[in-house]
GROMACS .gro file of C-alpha atoms in nm:
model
  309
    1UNK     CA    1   5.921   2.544  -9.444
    2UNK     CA    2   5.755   2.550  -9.126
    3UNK     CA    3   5.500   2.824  -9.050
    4UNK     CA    4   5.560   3.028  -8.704
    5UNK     CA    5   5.252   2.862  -8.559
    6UNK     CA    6   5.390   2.528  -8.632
    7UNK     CA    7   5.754   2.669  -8.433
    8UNK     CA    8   5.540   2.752  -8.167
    9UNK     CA    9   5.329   2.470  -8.099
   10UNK     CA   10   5.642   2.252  -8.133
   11UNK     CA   11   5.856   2.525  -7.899
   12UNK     CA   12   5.588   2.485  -7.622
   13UNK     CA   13   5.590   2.078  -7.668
   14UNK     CA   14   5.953   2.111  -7.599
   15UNK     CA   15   5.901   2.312  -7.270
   16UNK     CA   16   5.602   2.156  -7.150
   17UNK     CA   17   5.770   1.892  -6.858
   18UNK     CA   18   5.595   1.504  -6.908
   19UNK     CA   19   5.368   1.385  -6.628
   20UNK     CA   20   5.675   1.207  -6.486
   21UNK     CA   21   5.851   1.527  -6.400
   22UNK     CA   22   5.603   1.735  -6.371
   23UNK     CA   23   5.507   1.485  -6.045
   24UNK     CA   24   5.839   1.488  -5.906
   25UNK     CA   25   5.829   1.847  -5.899
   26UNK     CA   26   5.489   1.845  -5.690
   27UNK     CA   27   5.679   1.638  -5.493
   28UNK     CA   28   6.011   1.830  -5.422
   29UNK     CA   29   5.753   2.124  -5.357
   30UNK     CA   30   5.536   1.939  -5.085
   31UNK     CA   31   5.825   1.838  -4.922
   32UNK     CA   32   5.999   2.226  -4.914
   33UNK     CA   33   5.638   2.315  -4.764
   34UNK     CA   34   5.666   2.060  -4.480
   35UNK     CA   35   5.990   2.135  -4.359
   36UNK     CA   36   5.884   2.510  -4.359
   37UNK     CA   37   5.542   2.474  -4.195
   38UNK     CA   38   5.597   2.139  -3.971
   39UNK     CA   39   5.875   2.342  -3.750
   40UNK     CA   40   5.562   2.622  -3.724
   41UNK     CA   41   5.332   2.283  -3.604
   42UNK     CA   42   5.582   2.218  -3.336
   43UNK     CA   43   5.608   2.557  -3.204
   44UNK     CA   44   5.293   2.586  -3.213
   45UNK     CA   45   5.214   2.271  -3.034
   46UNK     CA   46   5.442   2.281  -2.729
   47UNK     CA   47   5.311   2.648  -2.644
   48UNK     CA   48   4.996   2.465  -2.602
   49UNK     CA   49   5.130   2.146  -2.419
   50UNK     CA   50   5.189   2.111  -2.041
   51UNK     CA   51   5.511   2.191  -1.894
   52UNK     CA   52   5.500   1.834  -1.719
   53UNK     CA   53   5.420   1.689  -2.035
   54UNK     CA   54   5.726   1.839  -2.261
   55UNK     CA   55   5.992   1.742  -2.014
   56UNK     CA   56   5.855   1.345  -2.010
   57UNK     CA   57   5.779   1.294  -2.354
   58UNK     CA   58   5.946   1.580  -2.525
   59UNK     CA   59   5.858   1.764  -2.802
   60UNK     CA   60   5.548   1.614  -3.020
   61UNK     CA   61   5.361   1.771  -3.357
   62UNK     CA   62   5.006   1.648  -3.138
   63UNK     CA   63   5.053   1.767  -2.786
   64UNK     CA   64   4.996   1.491  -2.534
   65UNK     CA   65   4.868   1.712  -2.244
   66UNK     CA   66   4.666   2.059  -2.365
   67UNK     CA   67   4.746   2.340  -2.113
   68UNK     CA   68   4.753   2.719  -2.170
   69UNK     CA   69   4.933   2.779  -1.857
   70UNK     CA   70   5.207   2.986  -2.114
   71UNK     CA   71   4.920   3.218  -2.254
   72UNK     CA   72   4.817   3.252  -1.911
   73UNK     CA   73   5.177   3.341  -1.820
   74UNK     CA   74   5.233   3.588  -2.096
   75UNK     CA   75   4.832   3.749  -2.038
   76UNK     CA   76   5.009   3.810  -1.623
   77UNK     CA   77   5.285   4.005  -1.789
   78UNK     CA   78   5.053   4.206  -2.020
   79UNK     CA   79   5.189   4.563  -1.939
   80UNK     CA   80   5.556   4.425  -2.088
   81UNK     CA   81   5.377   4.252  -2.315
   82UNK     CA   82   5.211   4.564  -2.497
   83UNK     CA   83   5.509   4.779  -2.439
   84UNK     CA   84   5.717   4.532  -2.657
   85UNK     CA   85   5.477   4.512  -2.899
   86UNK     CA   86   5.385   4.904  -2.925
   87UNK     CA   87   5.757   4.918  -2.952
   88UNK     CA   88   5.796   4.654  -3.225
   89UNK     CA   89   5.515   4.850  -3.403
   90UNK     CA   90   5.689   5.216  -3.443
   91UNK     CA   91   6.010   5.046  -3.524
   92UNK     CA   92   5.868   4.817  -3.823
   93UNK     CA   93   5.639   5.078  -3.919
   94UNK     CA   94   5.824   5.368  -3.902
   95UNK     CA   95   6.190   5.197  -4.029
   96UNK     CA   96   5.958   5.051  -4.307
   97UNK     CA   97   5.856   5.413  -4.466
   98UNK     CA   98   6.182   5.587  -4.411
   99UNK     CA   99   6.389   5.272  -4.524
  100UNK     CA  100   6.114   5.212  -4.824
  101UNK     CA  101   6.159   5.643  -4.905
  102UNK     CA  102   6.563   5.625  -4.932
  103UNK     CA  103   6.586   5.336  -5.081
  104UNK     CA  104   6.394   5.414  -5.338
  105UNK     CA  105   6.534   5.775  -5.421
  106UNK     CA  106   6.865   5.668  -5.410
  107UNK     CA  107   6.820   5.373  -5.631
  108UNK     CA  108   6.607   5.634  -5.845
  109UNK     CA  109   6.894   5.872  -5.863
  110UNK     CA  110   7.200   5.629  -5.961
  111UNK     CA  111   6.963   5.501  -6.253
  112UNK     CA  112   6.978   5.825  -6.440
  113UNK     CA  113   7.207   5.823  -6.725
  114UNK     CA  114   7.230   6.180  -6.718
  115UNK     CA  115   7.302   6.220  -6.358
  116UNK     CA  116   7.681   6.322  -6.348
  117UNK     CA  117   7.735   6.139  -6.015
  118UNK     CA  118   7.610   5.849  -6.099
  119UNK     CA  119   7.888   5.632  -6.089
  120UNK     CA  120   8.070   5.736  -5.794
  121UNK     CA  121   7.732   5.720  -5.606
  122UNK     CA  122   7.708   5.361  -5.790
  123UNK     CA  123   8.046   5.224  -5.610
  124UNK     CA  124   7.943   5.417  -5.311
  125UNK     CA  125   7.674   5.200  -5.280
  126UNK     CA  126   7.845   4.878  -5.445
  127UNK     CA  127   8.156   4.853  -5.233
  128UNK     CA  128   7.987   4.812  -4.885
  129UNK     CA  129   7.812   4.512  -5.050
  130UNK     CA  130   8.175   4.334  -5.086
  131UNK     CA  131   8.375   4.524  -4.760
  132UNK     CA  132   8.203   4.571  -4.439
  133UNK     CA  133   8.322   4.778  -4.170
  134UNK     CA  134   8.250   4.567  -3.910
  135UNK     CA  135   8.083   4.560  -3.575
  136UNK     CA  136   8.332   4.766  -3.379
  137UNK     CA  137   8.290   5.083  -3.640
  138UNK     CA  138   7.919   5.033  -3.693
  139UNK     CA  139   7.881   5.056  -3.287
  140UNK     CA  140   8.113   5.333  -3.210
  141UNK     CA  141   7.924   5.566  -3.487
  142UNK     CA  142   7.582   5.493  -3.410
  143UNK     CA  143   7.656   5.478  -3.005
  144UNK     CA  144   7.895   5.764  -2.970
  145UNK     CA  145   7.898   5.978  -3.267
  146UNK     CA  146   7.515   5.941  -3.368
  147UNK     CA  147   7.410   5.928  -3.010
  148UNK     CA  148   7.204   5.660  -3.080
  149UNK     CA  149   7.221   5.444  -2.761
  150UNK     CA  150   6.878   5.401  -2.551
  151UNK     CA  151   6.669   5.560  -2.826
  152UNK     CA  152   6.409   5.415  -3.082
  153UNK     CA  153   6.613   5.570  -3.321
  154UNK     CA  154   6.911   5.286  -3.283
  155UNK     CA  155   6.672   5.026  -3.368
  156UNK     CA  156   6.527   5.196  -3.686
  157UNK     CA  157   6.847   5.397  -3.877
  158UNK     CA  158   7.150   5.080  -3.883
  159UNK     CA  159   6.853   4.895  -4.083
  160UNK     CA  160   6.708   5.140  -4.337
  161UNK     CA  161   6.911   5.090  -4.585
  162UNK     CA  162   7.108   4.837  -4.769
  163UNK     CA  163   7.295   4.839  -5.071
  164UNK     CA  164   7.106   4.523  -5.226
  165UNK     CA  165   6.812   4.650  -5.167
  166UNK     CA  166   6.920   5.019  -5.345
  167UNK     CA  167   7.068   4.797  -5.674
  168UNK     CA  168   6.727   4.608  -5.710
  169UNK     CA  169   6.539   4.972  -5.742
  170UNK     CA  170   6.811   5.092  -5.959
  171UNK     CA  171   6.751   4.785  -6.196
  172UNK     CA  172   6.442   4.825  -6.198
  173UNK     CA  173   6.349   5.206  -6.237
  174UNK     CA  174   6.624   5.166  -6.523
  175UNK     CA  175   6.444   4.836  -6.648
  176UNK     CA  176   6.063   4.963  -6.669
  177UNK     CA  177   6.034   5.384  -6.610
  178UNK     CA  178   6.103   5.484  -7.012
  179UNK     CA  179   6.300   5.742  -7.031
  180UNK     CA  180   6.092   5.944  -7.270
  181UNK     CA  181   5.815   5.978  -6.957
  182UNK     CA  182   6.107   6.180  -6.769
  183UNK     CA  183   6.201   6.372  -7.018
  184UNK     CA  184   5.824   6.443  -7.096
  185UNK     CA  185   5.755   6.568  -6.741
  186UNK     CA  186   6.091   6.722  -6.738
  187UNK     CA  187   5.983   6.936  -7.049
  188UNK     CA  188   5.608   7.046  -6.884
  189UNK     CA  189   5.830   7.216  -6.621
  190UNK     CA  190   5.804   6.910  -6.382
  191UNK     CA  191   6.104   6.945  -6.083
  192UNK     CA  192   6.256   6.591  -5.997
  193UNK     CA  193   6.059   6.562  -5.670
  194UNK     CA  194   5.735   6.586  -5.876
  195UNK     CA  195   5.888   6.348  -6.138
  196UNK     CA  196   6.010   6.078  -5.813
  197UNK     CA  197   5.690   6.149  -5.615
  198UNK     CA  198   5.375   6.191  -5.886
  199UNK     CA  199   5.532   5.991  -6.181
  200UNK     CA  200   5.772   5.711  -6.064
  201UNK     CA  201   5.655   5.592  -5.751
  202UNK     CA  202   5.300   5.545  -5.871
  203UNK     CA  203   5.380   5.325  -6.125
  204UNK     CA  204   5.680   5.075  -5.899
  205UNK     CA  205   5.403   4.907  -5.685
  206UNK     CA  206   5.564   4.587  -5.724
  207UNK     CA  207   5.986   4.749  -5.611
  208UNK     CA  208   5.782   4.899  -5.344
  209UNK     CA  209   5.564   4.623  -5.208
  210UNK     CA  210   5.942   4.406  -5.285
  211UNK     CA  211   6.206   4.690  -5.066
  212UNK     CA  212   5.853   4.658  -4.791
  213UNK     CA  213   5.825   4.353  -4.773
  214UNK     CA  214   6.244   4.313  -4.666
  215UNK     CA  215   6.231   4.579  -4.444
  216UNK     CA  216   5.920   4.455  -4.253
  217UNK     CA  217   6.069   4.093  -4.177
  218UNK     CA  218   6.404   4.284  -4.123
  219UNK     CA  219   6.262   4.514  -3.818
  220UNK     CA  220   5.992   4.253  -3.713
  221UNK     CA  221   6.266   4.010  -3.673
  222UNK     CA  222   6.582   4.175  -3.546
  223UNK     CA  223   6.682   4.139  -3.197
  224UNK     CA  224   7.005   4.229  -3.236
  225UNK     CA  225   7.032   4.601  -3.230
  226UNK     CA  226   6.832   4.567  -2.902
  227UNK     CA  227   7.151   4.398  -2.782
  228UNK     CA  228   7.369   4.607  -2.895
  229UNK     CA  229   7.218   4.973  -2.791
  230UNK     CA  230   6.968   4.905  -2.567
  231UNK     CA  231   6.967   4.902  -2.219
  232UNK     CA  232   6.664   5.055  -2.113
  233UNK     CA  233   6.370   4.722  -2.091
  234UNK     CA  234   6.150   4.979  -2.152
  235UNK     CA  235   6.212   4.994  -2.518
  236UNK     CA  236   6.273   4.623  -2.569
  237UNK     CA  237   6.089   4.510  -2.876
  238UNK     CA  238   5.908   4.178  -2.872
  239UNK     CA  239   6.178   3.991  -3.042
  240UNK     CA  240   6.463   4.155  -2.783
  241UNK     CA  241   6.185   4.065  -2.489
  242UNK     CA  242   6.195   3.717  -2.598
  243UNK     CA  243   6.600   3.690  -2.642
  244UNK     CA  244   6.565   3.845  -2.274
  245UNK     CA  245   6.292   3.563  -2.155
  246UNK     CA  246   6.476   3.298  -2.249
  247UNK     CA  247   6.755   3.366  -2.072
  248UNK     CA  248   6.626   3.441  -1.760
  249UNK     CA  249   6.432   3.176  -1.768
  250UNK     CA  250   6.772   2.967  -1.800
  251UNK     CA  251   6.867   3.158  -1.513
  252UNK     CA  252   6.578   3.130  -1.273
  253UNK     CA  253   6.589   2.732  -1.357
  254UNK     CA  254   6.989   2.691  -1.258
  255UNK     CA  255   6.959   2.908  -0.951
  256UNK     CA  256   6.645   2.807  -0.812
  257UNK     CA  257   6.828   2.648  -0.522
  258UNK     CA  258   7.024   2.945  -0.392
  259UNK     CA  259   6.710   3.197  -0.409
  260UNK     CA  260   6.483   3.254  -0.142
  261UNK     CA  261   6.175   3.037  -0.132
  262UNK     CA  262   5.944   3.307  -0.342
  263UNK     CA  263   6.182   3.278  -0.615
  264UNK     CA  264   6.216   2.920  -0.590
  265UNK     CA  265   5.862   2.843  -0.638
  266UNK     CA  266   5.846   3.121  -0.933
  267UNK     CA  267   6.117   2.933  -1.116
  268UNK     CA  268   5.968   2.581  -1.063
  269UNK     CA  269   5.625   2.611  -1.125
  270UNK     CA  270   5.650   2.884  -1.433
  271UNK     CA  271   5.642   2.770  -1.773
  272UNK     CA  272   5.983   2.730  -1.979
  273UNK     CA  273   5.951   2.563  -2.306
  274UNK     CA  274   5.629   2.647  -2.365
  275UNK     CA  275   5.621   3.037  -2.261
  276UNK     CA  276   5.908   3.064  -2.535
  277UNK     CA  277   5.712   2.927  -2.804
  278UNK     CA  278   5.431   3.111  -2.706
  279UNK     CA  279   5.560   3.422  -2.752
  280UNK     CA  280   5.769   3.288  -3.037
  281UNK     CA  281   5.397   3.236  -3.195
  282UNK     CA  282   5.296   3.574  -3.140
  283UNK     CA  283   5.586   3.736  -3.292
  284UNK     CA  284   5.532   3.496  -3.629
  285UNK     CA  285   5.161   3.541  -3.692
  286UNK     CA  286   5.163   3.912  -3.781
  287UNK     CA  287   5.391   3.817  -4.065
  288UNK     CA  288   5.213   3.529  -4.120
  289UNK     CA  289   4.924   3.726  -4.194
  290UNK     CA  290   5.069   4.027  -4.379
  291UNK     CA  291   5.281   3.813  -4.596
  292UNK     CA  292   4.969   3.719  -4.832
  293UNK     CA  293   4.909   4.032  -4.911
  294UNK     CA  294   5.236   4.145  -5.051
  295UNK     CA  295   5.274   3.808  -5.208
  296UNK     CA  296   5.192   3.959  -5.578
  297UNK     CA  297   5.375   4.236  -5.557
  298UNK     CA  298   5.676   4.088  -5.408
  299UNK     CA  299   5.751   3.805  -5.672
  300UNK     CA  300   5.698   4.031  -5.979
  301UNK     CA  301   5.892   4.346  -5.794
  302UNK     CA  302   6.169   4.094  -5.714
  303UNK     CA  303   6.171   3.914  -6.035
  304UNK     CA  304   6.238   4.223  -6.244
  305UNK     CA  305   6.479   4.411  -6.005
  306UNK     CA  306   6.703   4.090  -5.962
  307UNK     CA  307   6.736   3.924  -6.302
  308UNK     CA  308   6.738   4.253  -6.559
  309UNK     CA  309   7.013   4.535  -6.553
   0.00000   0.00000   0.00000
């Protein structure tokens, strides 16, 4: 009969891949990693290539003719510039604490067995995930009920919460907070706030880092509730600022010929392609950089909130 070290050793054998496969999979992962980062190389290189240069040759991973003439374009409009960005700043940060706080509770809440609302709160939170109410609804309640056209508040409340985000914390406070720690603290007199706040939440760095992580990339990306509710350029964030920059720079390019000679000359000589990617670089490297840091957290957050429950 075969000991349990003997199972073991024979188990892992099994799983271990040969050198063969284990290859091909280094190679199906260095290729995913190219077509992710060489699209960032290209970017990257026509915001640094001449405008003269992109429209003969086109678009090249090496730029053929260095110029920061689209740096130099975006330093000239550095009071919109920092306006965007201060603006993209409150909205990711703030969105990202209140989304990451009622996410979190409310996934907290429906994973309570003893919670008597738990599963109407459950399908409250289940069925938008299947039916949406569409764009029409969605604008008429956050425009003319809420009152949430031309304020900060438009871009931060439509994103705060989403119902996959509130099922991964409920799988995995229900997953990995034991029960007999609640009832423990529950017994010492402990309300549920001091439970949520003191007990739970200092022990879910990974669901936290995980519902951050979304919500970060979700505000630092979105453009389109700039579209939708925002009129005012003054609260344009940088993503809205670029949607707006590349179409007026469309613009200035077809109607150069019926301006007046000012206008002309602004549309001819200023940069296109490459302003676009330039600022299209300094909306990704934030993230870029952040990213690393929440790497840990996010995989092992994600792993148990998505596959357990």
């Amino acid at each position: 009969m075969a000991t349990r070290t003997e199972y073991q050793s024979g188990l892992d054998k099994f799983n271990r891949p040969s050198k063969g496969v284990n290859l091909l999979f280094n190679l199906i992962f260095i290729v995913l990693a190219l077509i992710c980062v060489i699209p960032l190389l290209v970017v990257l290189s026509i915001s640094i290539s001449s405008e003269d240069s992109i429209r003969q040759t086109g678009y090249h991973i090496i730029p053929t003719v260095l110029s920061g003439e689209a740096y130099r374009y975006i330093a000239q409009q550095g009071t919109m510039i920092l306006r965007a960005l201060g603006i993209s700043l409150l909205v990711t940060i703030g969105g990202t604490v209140l989304g990451v706080l009622l996410t979190t509770s409310m996934g907290y809440v429906i994973s309570r067995p003893n919670y008597k609302l738990k599963g109407l709160l459950t399908w409250i939170v289940f069925i938008p995930m299947v039916f949406n109410g569409g764009l029409v609804s969605s604008y008429y309640i956050n425009a003319n009920m809420l009152g949430l056209k031309d304020t900060v508040w438009a871009l931060i409340l439509p994103l705060a919460v989403s119902s996959f985000n509130v099922i991964i914390c409920k799988t995995f406070f229900k997953s990995t907070i034991p029960d007999g720690l609640i009832e423990s603290a529950e017994i010492d007199g402990a309300s549920q706030l001091r439970i949520f706040f003191s007990i739970v939440l200092p022990i879910s760095l990974p669901v936290l880092a995980t519902i951050g992580l979304f919500l970060c990339f979700g505000y630092w990306n979105d453009w389109f509730q700039s579209m939708l509710y925002i009129n005012n350029q003054d609260l344009y964030s940088l993503q809205a600022l670029l949607n707006n920059l590349m179409s007026n720079v469309d613009a200035l390019a077809k109607n150069a010929s019926s301006m007046g000679v000012s206008y002309a000359m602004l549309a001819a000589t200023m940069p296109k392609e490459s302003a676009r990617m330039a600022v299209a670089i300094a909306i990704v490297l934030p993230v870029a950089f952040a990213y690393p840091f929440f790497q840990r957290y996010f995989i092992s957050g994600l792993t148990v909130g998505a596959v357990k429950g």
